[in-house]
Short mmCIF file of C-alpha atoms in Angstrom, two decimals:
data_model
loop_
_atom_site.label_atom_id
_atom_site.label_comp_id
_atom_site.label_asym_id
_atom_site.label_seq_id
_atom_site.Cartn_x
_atom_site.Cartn_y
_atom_site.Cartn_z
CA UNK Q 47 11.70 -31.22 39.17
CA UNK Q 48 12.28 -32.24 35.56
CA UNK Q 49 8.78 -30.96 34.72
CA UNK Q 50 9.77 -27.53 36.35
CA UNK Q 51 13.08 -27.48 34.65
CA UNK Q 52 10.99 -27.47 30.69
CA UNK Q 53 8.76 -25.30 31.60
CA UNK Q 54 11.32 -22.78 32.71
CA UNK Q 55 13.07 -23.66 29.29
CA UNK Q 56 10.05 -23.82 27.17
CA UNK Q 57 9.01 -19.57 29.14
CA UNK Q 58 12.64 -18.95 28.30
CA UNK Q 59 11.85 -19.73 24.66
CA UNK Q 60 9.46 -18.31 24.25
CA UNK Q 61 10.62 -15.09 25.65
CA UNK Q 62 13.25 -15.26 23.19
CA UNK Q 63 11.34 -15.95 19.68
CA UNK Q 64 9.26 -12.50 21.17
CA UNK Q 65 10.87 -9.63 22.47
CA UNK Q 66 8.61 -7.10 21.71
CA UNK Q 67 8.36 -4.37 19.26
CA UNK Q 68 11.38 -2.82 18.51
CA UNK Q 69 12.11 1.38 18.38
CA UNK Q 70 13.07 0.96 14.71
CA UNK Q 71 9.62 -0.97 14.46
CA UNK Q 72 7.33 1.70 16.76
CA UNK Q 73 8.58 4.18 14.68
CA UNK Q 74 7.60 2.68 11.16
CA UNK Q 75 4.24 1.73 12.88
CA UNK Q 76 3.54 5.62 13.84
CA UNK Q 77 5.00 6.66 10.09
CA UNK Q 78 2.74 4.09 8.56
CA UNK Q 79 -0.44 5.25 10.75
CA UNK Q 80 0.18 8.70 10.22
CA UNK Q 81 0.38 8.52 6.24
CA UNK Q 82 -2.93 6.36 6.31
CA UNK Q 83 -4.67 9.01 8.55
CA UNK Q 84 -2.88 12.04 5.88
CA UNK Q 85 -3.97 10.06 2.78
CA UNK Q 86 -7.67 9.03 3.85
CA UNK Q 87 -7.81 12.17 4.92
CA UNK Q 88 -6.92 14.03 2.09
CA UNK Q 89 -9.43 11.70 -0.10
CA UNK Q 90 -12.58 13.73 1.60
CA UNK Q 91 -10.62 17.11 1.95
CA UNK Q 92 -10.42 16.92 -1.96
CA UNK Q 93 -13.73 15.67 -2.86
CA UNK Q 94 -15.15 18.71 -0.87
CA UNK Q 95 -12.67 20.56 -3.05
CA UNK Q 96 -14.10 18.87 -6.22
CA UNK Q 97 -17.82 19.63 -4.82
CA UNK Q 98 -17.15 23.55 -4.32
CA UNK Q 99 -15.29 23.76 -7.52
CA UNK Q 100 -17.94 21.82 -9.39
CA UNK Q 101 -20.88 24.03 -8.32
CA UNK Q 102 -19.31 27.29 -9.54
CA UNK Q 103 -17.28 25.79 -13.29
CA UNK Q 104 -17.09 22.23 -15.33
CA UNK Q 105 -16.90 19.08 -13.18
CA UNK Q 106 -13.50 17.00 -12.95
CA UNK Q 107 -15.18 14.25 -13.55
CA UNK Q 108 -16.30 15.24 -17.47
CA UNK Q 109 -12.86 16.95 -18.14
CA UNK Q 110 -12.92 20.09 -16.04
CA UNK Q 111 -9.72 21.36 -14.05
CA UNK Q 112 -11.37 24.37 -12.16
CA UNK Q 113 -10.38 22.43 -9.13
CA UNK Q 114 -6.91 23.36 -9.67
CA UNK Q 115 -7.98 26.94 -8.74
CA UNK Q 116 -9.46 26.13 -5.41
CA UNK Q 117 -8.07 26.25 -2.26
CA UNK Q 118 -9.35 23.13 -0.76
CA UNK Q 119 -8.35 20.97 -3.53
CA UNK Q 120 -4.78 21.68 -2.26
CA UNK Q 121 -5.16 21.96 1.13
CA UNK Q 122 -6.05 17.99 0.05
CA UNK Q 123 -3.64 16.91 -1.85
CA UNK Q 124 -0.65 18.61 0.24
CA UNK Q 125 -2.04 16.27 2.79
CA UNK Q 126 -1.75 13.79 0.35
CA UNK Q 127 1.90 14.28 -0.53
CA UNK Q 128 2.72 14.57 3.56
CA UNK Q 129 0.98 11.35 3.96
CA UNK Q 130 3.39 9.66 1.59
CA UNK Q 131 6.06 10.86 3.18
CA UNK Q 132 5.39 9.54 6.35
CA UNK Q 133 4.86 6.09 4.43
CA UNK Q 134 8.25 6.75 2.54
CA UNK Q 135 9.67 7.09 5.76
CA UNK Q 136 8.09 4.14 7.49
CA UNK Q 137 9.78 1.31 4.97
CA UNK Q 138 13.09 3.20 6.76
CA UNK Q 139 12.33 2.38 10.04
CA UNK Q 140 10.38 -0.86 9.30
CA UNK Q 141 9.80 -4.53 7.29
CA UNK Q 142 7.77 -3.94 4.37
CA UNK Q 143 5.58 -6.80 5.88
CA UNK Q 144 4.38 -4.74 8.96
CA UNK Q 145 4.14 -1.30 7.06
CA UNK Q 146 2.54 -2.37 3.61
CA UNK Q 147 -0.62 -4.15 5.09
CA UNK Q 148 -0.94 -0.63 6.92
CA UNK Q 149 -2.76 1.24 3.83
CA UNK Q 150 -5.77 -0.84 4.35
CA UNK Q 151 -6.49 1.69 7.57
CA UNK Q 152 -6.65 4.42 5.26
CA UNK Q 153 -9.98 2.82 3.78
CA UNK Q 154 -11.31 2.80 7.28
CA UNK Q 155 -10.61 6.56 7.47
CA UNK Q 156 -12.19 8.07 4.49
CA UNK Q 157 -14.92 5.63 5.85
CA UNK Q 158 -15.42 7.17 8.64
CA UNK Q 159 -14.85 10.96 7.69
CA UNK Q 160 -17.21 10.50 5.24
CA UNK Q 161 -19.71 9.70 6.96
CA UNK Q 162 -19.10 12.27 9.75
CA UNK Q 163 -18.30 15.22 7.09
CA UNK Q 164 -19.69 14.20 4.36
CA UNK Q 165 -22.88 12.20 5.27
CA UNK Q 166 -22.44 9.64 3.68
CA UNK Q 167 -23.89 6.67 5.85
CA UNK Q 168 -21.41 3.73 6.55
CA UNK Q 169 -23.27 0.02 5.75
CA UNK Q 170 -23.35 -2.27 8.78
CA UNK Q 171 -21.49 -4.76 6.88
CA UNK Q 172 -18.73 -1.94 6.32
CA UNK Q 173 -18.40 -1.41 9.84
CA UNK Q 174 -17.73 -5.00 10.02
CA UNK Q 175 -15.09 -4.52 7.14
CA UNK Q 176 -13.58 -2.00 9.27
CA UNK Q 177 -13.32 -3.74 12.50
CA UNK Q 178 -11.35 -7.01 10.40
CA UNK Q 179 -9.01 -4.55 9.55
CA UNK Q 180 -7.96 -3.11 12.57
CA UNK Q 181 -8.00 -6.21 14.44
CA UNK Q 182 -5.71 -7.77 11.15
CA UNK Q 183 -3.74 -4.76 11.66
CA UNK Q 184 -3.09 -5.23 15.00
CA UNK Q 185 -2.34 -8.79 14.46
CA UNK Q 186 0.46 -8.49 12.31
CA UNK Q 187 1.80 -5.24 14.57
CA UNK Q 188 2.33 -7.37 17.33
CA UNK Q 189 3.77 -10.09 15.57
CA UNK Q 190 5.90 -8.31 13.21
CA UNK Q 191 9.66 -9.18 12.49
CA UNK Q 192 12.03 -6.84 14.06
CA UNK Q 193 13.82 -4.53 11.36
CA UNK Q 194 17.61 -6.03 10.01
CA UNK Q 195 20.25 -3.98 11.23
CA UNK Q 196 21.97 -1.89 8.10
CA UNK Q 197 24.84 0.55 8.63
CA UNK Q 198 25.58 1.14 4.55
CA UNK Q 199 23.45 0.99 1.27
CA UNK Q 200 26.28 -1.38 0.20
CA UNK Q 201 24.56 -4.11 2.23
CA UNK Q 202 20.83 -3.77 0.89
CA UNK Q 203 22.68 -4.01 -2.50
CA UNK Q 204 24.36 -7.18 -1.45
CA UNK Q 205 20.93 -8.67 -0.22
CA UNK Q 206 19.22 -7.44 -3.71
CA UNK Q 207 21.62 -9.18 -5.38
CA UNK Q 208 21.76 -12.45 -3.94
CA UNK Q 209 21.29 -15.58 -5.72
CA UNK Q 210 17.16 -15.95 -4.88
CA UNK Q 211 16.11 -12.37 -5.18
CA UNK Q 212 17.68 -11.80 -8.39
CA UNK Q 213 16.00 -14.86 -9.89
CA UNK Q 214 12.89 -13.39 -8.05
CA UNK Q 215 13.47 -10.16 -9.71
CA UNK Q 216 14.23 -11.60 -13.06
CA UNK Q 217 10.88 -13.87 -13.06
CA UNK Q 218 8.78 -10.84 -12.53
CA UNK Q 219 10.37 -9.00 -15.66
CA UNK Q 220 10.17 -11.61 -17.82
CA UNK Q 221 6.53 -12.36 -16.44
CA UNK Q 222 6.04 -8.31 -16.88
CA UNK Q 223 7.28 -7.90 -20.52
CA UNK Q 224 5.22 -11.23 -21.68
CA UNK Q 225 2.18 -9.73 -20.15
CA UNK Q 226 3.04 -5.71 -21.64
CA UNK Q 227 3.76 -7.11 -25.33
CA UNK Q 228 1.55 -10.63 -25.40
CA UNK Q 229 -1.12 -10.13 -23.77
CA UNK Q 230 -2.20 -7.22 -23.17
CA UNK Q 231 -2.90 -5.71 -26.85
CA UNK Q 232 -5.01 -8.31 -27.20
CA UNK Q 233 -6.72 -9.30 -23.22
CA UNK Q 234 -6.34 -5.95 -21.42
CA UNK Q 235 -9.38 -4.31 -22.33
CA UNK Q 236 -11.24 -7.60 -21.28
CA UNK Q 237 -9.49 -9.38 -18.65
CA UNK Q 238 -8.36 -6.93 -15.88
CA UNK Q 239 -5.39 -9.71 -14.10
CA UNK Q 240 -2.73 -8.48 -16.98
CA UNK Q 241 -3.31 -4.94 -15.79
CA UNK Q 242 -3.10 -5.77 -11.90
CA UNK Q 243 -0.46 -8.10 -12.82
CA UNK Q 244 1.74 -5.61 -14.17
CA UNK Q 245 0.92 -3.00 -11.51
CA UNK Q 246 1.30 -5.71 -8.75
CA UNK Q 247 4.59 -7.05 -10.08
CA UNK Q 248 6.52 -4.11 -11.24
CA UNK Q 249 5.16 -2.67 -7.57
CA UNK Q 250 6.67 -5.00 -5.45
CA UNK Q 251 10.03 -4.22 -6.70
CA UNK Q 252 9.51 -0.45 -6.27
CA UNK Q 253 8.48 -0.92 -2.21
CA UNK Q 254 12.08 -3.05 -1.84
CA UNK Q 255 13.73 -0.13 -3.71
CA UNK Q 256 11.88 2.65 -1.83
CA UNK Q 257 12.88 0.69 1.09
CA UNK Q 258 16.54 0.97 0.38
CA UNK Q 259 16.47 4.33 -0.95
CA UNK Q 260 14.86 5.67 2.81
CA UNK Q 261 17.62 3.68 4.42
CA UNK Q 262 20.03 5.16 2.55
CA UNK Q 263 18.68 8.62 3.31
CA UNK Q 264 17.79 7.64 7.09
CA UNK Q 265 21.61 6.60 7.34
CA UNK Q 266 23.09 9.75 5.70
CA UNK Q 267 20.61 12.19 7.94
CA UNK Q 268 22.23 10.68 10.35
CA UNK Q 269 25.92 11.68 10.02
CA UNK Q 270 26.99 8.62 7.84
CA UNK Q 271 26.72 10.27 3.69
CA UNK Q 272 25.03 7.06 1.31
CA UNK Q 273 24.97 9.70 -1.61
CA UNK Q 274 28.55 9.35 -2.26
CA UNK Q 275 27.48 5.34 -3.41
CA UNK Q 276 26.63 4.64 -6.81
CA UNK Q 277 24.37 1.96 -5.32
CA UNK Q 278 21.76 5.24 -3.75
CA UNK Q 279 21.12 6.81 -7.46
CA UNK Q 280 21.00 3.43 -8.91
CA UNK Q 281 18.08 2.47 -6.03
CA UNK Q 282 16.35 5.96 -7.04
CA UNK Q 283 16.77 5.09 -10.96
CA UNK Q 284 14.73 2.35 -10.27
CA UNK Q 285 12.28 3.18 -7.72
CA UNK Q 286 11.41 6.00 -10.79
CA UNK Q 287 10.96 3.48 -13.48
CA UNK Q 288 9.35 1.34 -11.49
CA UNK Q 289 6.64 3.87 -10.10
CA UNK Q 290 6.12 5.66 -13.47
CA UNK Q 291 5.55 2.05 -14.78
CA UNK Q 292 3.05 1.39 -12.23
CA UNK Q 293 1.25 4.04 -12.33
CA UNK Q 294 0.59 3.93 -16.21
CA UNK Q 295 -1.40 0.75 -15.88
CA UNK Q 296 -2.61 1.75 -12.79
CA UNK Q 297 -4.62 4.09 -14.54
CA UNK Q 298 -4.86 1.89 -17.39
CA UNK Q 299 -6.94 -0.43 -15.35
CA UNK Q 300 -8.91 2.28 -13.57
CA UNK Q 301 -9.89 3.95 -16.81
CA UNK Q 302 -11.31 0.41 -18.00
CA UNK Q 303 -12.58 -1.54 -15.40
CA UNK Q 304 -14.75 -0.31 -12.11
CA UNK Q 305 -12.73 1.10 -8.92
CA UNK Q 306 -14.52 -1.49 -6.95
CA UNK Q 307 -13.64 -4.20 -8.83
CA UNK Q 308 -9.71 -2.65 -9.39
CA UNK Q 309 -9.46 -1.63 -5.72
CA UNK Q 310 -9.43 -5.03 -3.93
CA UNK Q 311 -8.19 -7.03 -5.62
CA UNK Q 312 -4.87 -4.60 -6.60
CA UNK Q 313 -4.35 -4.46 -2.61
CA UNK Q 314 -4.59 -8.25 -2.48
CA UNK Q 315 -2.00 -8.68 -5.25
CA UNK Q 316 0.43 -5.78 -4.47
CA UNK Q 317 0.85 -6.77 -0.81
CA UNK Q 318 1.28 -10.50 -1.65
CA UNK Q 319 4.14 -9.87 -4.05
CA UNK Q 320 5.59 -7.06 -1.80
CA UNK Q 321 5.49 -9.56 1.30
CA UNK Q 322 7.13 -12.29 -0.85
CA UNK Q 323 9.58 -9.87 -2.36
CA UNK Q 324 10.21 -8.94 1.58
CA UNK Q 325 10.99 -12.15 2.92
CA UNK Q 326 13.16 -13.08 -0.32
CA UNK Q 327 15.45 -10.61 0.01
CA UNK Q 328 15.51 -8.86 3.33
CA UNK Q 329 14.66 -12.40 4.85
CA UNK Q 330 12.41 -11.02 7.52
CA UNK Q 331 11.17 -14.98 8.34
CA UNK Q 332 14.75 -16.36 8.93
CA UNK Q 333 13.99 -14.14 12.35
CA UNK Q 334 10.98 -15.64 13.28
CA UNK Q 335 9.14 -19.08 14.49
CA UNK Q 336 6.88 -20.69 12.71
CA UNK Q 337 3.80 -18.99 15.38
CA UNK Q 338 4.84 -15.81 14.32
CA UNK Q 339 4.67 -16.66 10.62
CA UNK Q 340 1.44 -18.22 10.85
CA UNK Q 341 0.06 -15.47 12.92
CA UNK Q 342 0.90 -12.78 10.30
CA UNK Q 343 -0.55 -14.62 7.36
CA UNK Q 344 -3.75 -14.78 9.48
CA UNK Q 345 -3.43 -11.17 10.10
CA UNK Q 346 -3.17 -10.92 6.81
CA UNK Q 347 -5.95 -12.71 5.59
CA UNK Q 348 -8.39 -11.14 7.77
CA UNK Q 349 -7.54 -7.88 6.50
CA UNK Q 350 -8.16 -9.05 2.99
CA UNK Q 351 -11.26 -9.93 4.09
CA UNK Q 352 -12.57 -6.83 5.70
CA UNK Q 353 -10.97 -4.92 2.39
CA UNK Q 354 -13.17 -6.67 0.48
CA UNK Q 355 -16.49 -6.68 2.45
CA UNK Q 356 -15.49 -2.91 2.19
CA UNK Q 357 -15.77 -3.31 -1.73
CA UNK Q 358 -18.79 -5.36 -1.26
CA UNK Q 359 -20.85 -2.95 0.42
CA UNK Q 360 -20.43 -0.61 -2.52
CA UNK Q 361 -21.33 -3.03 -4.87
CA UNK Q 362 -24.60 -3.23 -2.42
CA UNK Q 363 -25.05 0.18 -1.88
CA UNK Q 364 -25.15 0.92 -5.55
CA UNK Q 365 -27.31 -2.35 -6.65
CA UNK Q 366 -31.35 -3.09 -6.07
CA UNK Q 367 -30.78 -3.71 -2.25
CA UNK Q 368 -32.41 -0.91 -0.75
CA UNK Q 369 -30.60 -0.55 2.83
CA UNK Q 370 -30.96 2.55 5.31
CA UNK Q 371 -27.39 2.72 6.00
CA UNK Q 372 -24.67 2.77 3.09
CA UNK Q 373 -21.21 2.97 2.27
CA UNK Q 374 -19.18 6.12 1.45
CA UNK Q 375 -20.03 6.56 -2.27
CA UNK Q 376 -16.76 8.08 -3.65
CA UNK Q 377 -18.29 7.62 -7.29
CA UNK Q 378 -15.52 8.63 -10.14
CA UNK Q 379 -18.67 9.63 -12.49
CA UNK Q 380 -20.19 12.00 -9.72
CA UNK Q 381 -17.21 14.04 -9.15
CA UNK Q 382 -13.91 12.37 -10.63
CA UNK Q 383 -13.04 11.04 -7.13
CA UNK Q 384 -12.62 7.46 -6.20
CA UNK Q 385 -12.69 5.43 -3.45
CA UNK Q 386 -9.06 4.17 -3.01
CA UNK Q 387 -7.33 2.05 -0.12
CA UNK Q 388 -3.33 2.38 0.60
CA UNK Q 389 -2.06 0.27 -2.47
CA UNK Q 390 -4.15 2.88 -4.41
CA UNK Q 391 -3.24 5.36 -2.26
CA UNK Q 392 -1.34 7.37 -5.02
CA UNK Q 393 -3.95 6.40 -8.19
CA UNK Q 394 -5.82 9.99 -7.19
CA UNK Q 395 -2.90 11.99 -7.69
CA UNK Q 396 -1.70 10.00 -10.49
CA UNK Q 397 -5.22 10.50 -11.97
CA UNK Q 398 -5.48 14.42 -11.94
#
């Protein structure tokens, strides 16, 4: 009887540390799909752009812009802009720590829509890459924290300015401006973790202000005005510095190291340091056991790893290995298109 009595405790537990997926949360997970399907979309809508235009005037990648006058160069990057959007809109609806992981499935599409439109042959071992993803997708889907319940903007100020996420925020400028004015004049054309670093730190504070600038535009579409706050325009003062910052070493890095190399191991840093910046100040754990935790982190991991055996079939694709399948070659010297996942999501517009 006793024994009967825990288990019926220990089912009741666990029915209450897992409840399912919340609306707010199915929401953000159909925002966050759609913007990786728009955005890996748009990556081989404009390279076919950047192929028509290149036959008939000068090549973006040696300094042309005759791409701006065709069509399908903007049919590509209006996709583009709808795609971030949606992934605007999806830190609204839900924790950066189930949305941000997201962008690795936009990899997996240009993937696969290159090598159905484009022919460009997909490597075995980047099938694999895409399979890891998916499944770590899916892993941290099911397992993510539901979303906190906000009625004002007030209250995502209050949480950004709490004791541990100011002292987070504060390390990563001080980290930021010893990297920007020490090290970097002298290391950044050599060592490409000051570039990343920058990008990666200043980044994860831009997703936690994005975050509360779509709440505060979620709540006042819907009947309850955040514009009236001083708290809104300060979020959007900084989610501008923050992404113009980003973006300049961004391209920094891109312009002096290989995409390959940049690619992975910006996703890996970005979406650590947004996580962390997640759980410090919107405390998305405090919700959760310690299954749920260690789930996610192994979610996690194994899309890191199929993001990088991505990588690494480029890298093989391009060496002396002669293989009869390969990955999508998105080469920036071929074309001035590169092969970006959802971290980099934004480095092609930022680029043209």
């Amino acid at each position: 009887m006793a024994a009967s009595d825990m288990s019926s405790a220990a089912a009741a537990a666990a029915a209450d540390s897992y409840k399912g997926m919340s609306s707010d949360n199915i929401k953000g997970l159909v925002l966050g799909l759609s913007s990786s399907f728009f955005i890996g979309a748009s990556f081989i809508v404009k390279k076919k752009g950047l192929k028509k235009a290149g036959a008939s005037g000068v090549r973006a990648g040696v300094g042309g812009y005759s791409y701006l006058y065709e069509p399908l160069w903007w049919t590509g990057m209006i996709t583009m802009i709808v795609g971030e959007i949606a992934n605007f809109a999806a830190y609204a609806f839900a924790p950066a720590i189930l949305v941000t992981p997201l962008g690795a499935l936009s990899i997996i599409i240009s993937a696969v829509l290159a090598h159905i439109i484009l022919r460009e042959r997909l490597h075995i071992f980047g099938i694999l890459g895409c399979v890891l993803c998916v499944v770590g997708s899916t892993t941290i889907v099911l397992h993510a924290p539901r979303e906190r319940e906000i009625e004002s903007v007030k209250e995502v100020w209050d949480l950004a300015t709490e004791p541990a996420f100011l002292f987070y925020a504060s390390l990563v400028m001080a980290i930021v401006l010893v990297l920007v004015f020490h090290y970097i004049p002298e290391y950044g054309q050599t060592h490409i973790m000051f570039y990343i670093g920058v990008c990666s730190l200043v980044g994860s504070l831009s997703v936690m202000s994005v975050k509360a600038l779509g709440i505060a535009l979620k709540l006042t579409l819907s009947g309850m005005n955040q514009l009236i706050y001083p708290q809104t325009w300060a979020f959007a003062i900084i989610v501008g510095t923050c992404v113009v910052t980003q973006m300049n070493y961004l391209n920094k890095a891109l312009d002096t190291f290989n995409t390959a190399v940049v690619s992975p191991i910006y996703y890996v840093t970005f979406t650590s340091l947004t996580i962390l910046a997640s759980v410090i100040m919107f405390k998305d754990w405090d919700r959760q056991n310690l299954t749920q935790i260690v789930t996610e982190m192994c979610g996690f991991v194994t899309i890191l790893s199929g993001t990088f055996l991505l990588h690494k079939t480029k890298d093989m694709a391009d060496g002396s290995l002669s293989m009869s399948m390969k990955l999508p070659r998105y080469a920036d010297d071929e074309d001035g298109f590169g092969r970006e996942g959802i971290p980099l999501r934004r480095q092609e517009s930022s680029r043209t």
